[in-house]
PDB file of C-alpha atoms in Angstrom:
ATOM      1  CA  MET A   1      40.602  -2.863 -35.935  1.00  0.00           C
ATOM      2  CA  LYS A   2      40.494   0.308 -33.863  1.00  0.00           C
ATOM      3  CA  ASN A   3      36.987   1.036 -35.202  1.00  0.00           C
ATOM      4  CA  ILE A   4      35.798  -2.383 -34.028  1.00  0.00           C
ATOM      5  CA  TYR A   5      37.053  -1.705 -30.492  1.00  0.00           C
ATOM      6  CA  ASN A   6      35.414   1.714 -30.451  1.00  0.00           C
ATOM      7  CA  PHE A   7      32.185   0.169 -31.692  1.00  0.00           C
ATOM      8  CA  LEU A   8      32.296  -2.561 -29.005  1.00  0.00           C
ATOM      9  CA  ILE A   9      32.945   0.025 -26.297  1.00  0.00           C
ATOM     10  CA  LEU A  10      29.988   2.065 -27.541  1.00  0.00           C
ATOM     11  CA  VAL A  11      27.727  -1.019 -27.554  1.00  0.00           C
ATOM     12  CA  CYS A  12      28.795  -1.912 -23.986  1.00  0.00           C
ATOM     13  CA  PHE A  13      28.174   1.659 -22.855  1.00  0.00           C
ATOM     14  CA  VAL A  14      24.655   1.729 -24.363  1.00  0.00           C
ATOM     15  CA  ALA A  15      23.861  -1.714 -22.885  1.00  0.00           C
ATOM     16  CA  ALA A  16      25.002  -0.523 -19.450  1.00  0.00           C
ATOM     17  CA  ILE A  17      22.733   2.532 -19.655  1.00  0.00           C
ATOM     18  CA  PHE A  18      19.700   0.420 -20.569  1.00  0.00           C
ATOM     19  CA  SER A  19      20.407  -2.177 -17.896  1.00  0.00           C
ATOM     20  CA  LEU A  20      20.668   0.496 -15.197  1.00  0.00           C
ATOM     21  CA  ALA A  21      17.527   2.256 -16.393  1.00  0.00           C
ATOM     22  CA  SER A  22      15.489  -0.940 -16.215  1.00  0.00           C
ATOM     23  CA  CYS A  23      16.445  -1.615 -12.553  1.00  0.00           C
ATOM     24  CA  LYS A  24      13.947   0.902 -11.164  1.00  0.00           C
ATOM     25  CA  LYS A  25      10.976  -1.033  -9.831  1.00  0.00           C
ATOM     26  CA  THR A  26       7.454   0.304 -10.164  1.00  0.00           C
ATOM     27  CA  ASN A  27       4.862   0.492  -7.397  1.00  0.00           C
ATOM     28  CA  GLU A  28       3.194  -2.577  -8.957  1.00  0.00           C
ATOM     29  CA  ASP A  29       6.419  -4.553  -8.447  1.00  0.00           C
ATOM     30  CA  LEU A  30       7.278  -3.186  -5.007  1.00  0.00           C
ATOM     31  CA  ILE A  31       3.894  -3.841  -3.382  1.00  0.00           C
ATOM     32  CA  VAL A  32       3.843  -7.584  -4.119  1.00  0.00           C
ATOM     33  CA  GLY A  33       4.403  -9.601  -0.943  1.00  0.00           C
ATOM     34  CA  THR A  34       3.278  -9.913   2.658  1.00  0.00           C
ATOM     35  CA  TRP A  35       3.253  -6.844   4.879  1.00  0.00           C
ATOM     36  CA  ARG A  36       2.834  -6.447   8.635  1.00  0.00           C
ATOM     37  CA  CYS A  37       1.098  -3.351   9.946  1.00  0.00           C
ATOM     38  CA  THR A  38       3.292  -1.537  12.468  1.00  0.00           C
ATOM     39  CA  SER A  39       0.991   1.389  13.254  1.00  0.00           C
ATOM     40  CA  VAL A  40      -2.205   3.160  12.271  1.00  0.00           C
ATOM     41  CA  THR A  41      -2.868   6.812  13.002  1.00  0.00           C
ATOM     42  CA  CYS A  42      -6.156   8.713  12.743  1.00  0.00           C
ATOM     43  CA  ASN A  43      -6.792  12.346  11.959  1.00  0.00           C
ATOM     44  CA  PRO A  44      -8.712  13.674  13.809  1.00  0.00           C
ATOM     45  CA  SER A  45      -7.835  11.492  16.758  1.00  0.00           C
ATOM     46  CA  GLY A  46      -9.992  10.777  19.779  1.00  0.00           C
ATOM     47  CA  ILE A  47     -13.020   9.406  17.916  1.00  0.00           C
ATOM     48  CA  THR A  48     -13.961   6.123  19.584  1.00  0.00           C
ATOM     49  CA  GLU A  49     -14.861   4.171  16.430  1.00  0.00           C
ATOM     50  CA  SER A  50     -11.780   5.278  14.482  1.00  0.00           C
ATOM     51  CA  GLU A  51      -9.519   4.448  17.434  1.00  0.00           C
ATOM     52  CA  ARG A  52     -11.140   0.998  17.641  1.00  0.00           C
ATOM     53  CA  LEU A  53     -10.509   0.407  13.930  1.00  0.00           C
ATOM     54  CA  ALA A  54      -6.915   1.619  14.243  1.00  0.00           C
ATOM     55  CA  ALA A  55      -6.269  -0.772  17.141  1.00  0.00           C
ATOM     56  CA  LEU A  56      -7.823  -3.653  15.191  1.00  0.00           C
ATOM     57  CA  TYR A  57      -5.688  -3.083  12.084  1.00  0.00           C
ATOM     58  CA  THR A  58      -2.436  -2.464  13.976  1.00  0.00           C
ATOM     59  CA  SER A  59      -1.940  -6.229  14.291  1.00  0.00           C
ATOM     60  CA  ALA A  60      -3.050  -7.020  10.722  1.00  0.00           C
ATOM     61  CA  LYS A  61      -1.090  -8.668   7.916  1.00  0.00           C
ATOM     62  CA  PHE A  62      -1.651  -7.631   4.308  1.00  0.00           C
ATOM     63  CA  LEU A  63      -0.978  -9.730   1.207  1.00  0.00           C
ATOM     64  CA  PHE A  64      -0.653  -8.277  -2.287  1.00  0.00           C
ATOM     65  CA  THR A  65      -0.077 -10.734  -5.157  1.00  0.00           C
ATOM     66  CA  ALA A  66       1.264 -10.101  -8.647  1.00  0.00           C
ATOM     67  CA  GLU A  67      -2.160 -11.172  -9.986  1.00  0.00           C
ATOM     68  CA  LYS A  68      -3.753  -8.211  -8.122  1.00  0.00           C
ATOM     69  CA  TYR A  69      -5.342 -10.307  -5.355  1.00  0.00           C
ATOM     70  CA  PHE A  70      -5.478  -8.783  -1.887  1.00  0.00           C
ATOM     71  CA  ALA A  71      -5.990 -10.255   1.579  1.00  0.00           C
ATOM     72  CA  VAL A  72      -5.949  -8.738   5.037  1.00  0.00           C
ATOM     73  CA  ALA A  73      -5.677 -11.022   8.072  1.00  0.00           C
ATOM     74  CA  LEU A  74      -7.059  -9.633  11.299  1.00  0.00           C
ATOM     75  CA  PRO A  75      -7.038 -11.470  14.644  1.00  0.00           C
ATOM     76  CA  SER A  76     -10.677 -12.536  14.209  1.00  0.00           C
ATOM     77  CA  GLU A  77     -11.096 -12.861  10.422  1.00  0.00           C
ATOM     78  CA  THR A  78      -9.482 -12.674   7.007  1.00  0.00           C
ATOM     79  CA  SER A  79     -10.929 -10.606   4.156  1.00  0.00           C
ATOM     80  CA  TYR A  80     -10.152 -11.081   0.468  1.00  0.00           C
ATOM     81  CA  GLY A  81     -10.448  -8.898  -2.577  1.00  0.00           C
ATOM     82  CA  PHE A  82      -8.602  -7.178  -5.386  1.00  0.00           C
ATOM     83  CA  TYR A  83      -6.356  -4.164  -5.683  1.00  0.00           C
ATOM     84  CA  THR A  84      -5.214  -1.762  -8.378  1.00  0.00           C
ATOM     85  CA  ILE A  85      -2.372   0.715  -8.536  1.00  0.00           C
ATOM     86  CA  ASP A  86      -2.471   3.828 -10.679  1.00  0.00           C
ATOM     87  CA  GLY A  87       0.653   5.898 -10.055  1.00  0.00           C
ATOM     88  CA  ASP A  88       0.521   6.739  -6.350  1.00  0.00           C
ATOM     89  CA  LYS A  89      -3.129   5.672  -5.897  1.00  0.00           C
ATOM     90  CA  LEU A  90      -3.969   2.305  -4.349  1.00  0.00           C
ATOM     91  CA  GLY A  91      -7.497   0.999  -4.912  1.00  0.00           C
ATOM     92  CA  ILE A  92      -8.793  -1.876  -2.765  1.00  0.00           C
ATOM     93  CA  VAL A  93     -12.075  -3.723  -3.189  1.00  0.00           C
ATOM     94  CA  ILE A  94     -12.917  -6.259  -0.485  1.00  0.00           C
ATOM     95  CA  ARG A  95     -15.387  -8.992  -1.423  1.00  0.00           C
ATOM     96  CA  GLY A  96     -18.761  -8.467   0.193  1.00  0.00           C
ATOM     97  CA  ASN A  97     -18.140  -4.763   0.732  1.00  0.00           C
ATOM     98  CA  GLU A  98     -19.838  -2.428  -1.714  1.00  0.00           C
ATOM     99  CA  ASN A  99     -17.458   0.461  -1.004  1.00  0.00           C
ATOM    100  CA  SER A 100     -13.966   0.480  -2.425  1.00  0.00           C
ATOM    101  CA  VAL A 101     -11.067   2.218  -0.744  1.00  0.00           C
ATOM    102  CA  ILE A 102      -8.893   4.639  -2.697  1.00  0.00           C
ATOM    103  CA  ALA A 103      -5.694   5.344  -0.789  1.00  0.00           C
ATOM    104  CA  GLN A 104      -2.807   7.715  -1.396  1.00  0.00           C
ATOM    105  CA  ILE A 105       0.537   5.887  -1.373  1.00  0.00           C
ATOM    106  CA  ASN A 106       2.762   8.168   0.697  1.00  0.00           C
ATOM    107  CA  HIS A 107       5.844   5.925   0.605  1.00  0.00           C
ATOM    108  CA  LEU A 108       6.638   2.580  -0.986  1.00  0.00           C
ATOM    109  CA  ASP A 109       9.992   0.847  -1.229  1.00  0.00           C
ATOM    110  CA  SER A 110      11.215  -2.721  -0.837  1.00  0.00           C
ATOM    111  CA  LYS A 111      10.835  -2.601   2.973  1.00  0.00           C
ATOM    112  CA  ASN A 112       8.151  -0.046   3.917  1.00  0.00           C
ATOM    113  CA  LEU A 113       4.707   0.985   2.729  1.00  0.00           C
ATOM    114  CA  THR A 114       2.711   3.945   4.021  1.00  0.00           C
ATOM    115  CA  PHE A 115      -0.707   4.861   2.665  1.00  0.00           C
ATOM    116  CA  THR A 116      -3.561   7.150   3.727  1.00  0.00           C
ATOM    117  CA  PHE A 117      -7.272   6.968   2.997  1.00  0.00           C
ATOM    118  CA  SER A 118     -10.365   8.717   4.333  1.00  0.00           C
ATOM    119  CA  GLN A 119     -13.442   7.006   5.670  1.00  0.00           C
ATOM    120  CA  GLU A 120     -16.593   8.273   7.304  1.00  0.00           C
ATOM    121  CA  VAL A 121     -17.089   6.839  10.790  1.00  0.00           C
ATOM    122  CA  TYR A 122     -20.036   7.090  13.159  1.00  0.00           C
ATOM    123  CA  ASP A 123     -19.483   8.287  16.690  1.00  0.00           C
ATOM    124  CA  GLU A 124     -21.296  10.054  19.491  1.00  0.00           C
ATOM    125  CA  ASP A 125     -20.317  13.439  20.812  1.00  0.00           C
ATOM    126  CA  GLU A 126     -20.015  14.340  24.491  1.00  0.00           C
ATOM    127  CA  ASN A 127     -23.817  14.856  24.685  1.00  0.00           C
ATOM    128  CA  GLY A 128     -24.553  11.370  23.304  1.00  0.00           C
ATOM    129  CA  GLU A 129     -25.649  12.724  19.922  1.00  0.00           C
ATOM    130  CA  GLY A 130     -24.709  10.655  16.879  1.00  0.00           C
ATOM    131  CA  ARG A 131     -22.505  12.157  14.215  1.00  0.00           C
ATOM    132  CA  HIS A 132     -20.618  11.093  11.116  1.00  0.00           C
ATOM    133  CA  THR A 133     -17.023  12.274  10.872  1.00  0.00           C
ATOM    134  CA  ASN A 134     -14.577  11.935   8.012  1.00  0.00           C
ATOM    135  CA  VAL A 135     -11.350  10.407   9.382  1.00  0.00           C
ATOM    136  CA  ALA A 136      -8.011  10.022   7.580  1.00  0.00           C
ATOM    137  CA  PHE A 137      -6.314   6.728   8.430  1.00  0.00           C
ATOM    138  CA  THR A 138      -2.583   6.373   7.798  1.00  0.00           C
ATOM    139  CA  PHE A 139      -1.231   2.822   7.725  1.00  0.00           C
ATOM    140  CA  ASN A 140       2.479   2.079   8.190  1.00  0.00           C
ATOM    141  CA  LEU A 141       3.496  -1.384   7.016  1.00  0.00           C
ATOM    142  CA  GLU A 142       6.733  -3.333   7.026  1.00  0.00           C
ATOM    143  CA  LYS A 143       7.472  -6.015   4.415  1.00  0.00           C
ATOM    144  CA  LEU A 144       7.997  -9.498   5.799  1.00  0.00           C
ATOM    145  CA  LYS A 145      10.838 -11.626   4.479  1.00  0.00           C
ATOM    146  CA  GLU A 146       9.602 -14.403   2.258  1.00  0.00           C
TER     147      GLU A 146
END
């Protein structure tokens, strides 16, 4: 009888270990939901076009579904597409846009998402000459309660 109790205790212990190990959510699980952008920063700062884009996206809402659909709602329009996650890389393809975005996920938990991606923007220097500059955009998002 003592062996049965020892065996049952061992089974409960192993089951507890597996149940605790399976509680860790992956980035694919954590990203699903609706997110509100709280801030966007640019590096380097001070480039007119990148500052305009940052201001536009600061009021955006992002939707990521379990089926890998993506939507971003801006004040003037909503864009749709698809997303992928590979480790800490977030890939976004917006319909009608030939360029995809590959972002670095800096932080992702059940309440906050921060990611950074680089994009070339066009601007004019102080002499009015056009130039293309590579700008790193960092988005800070907060998950909305569903």
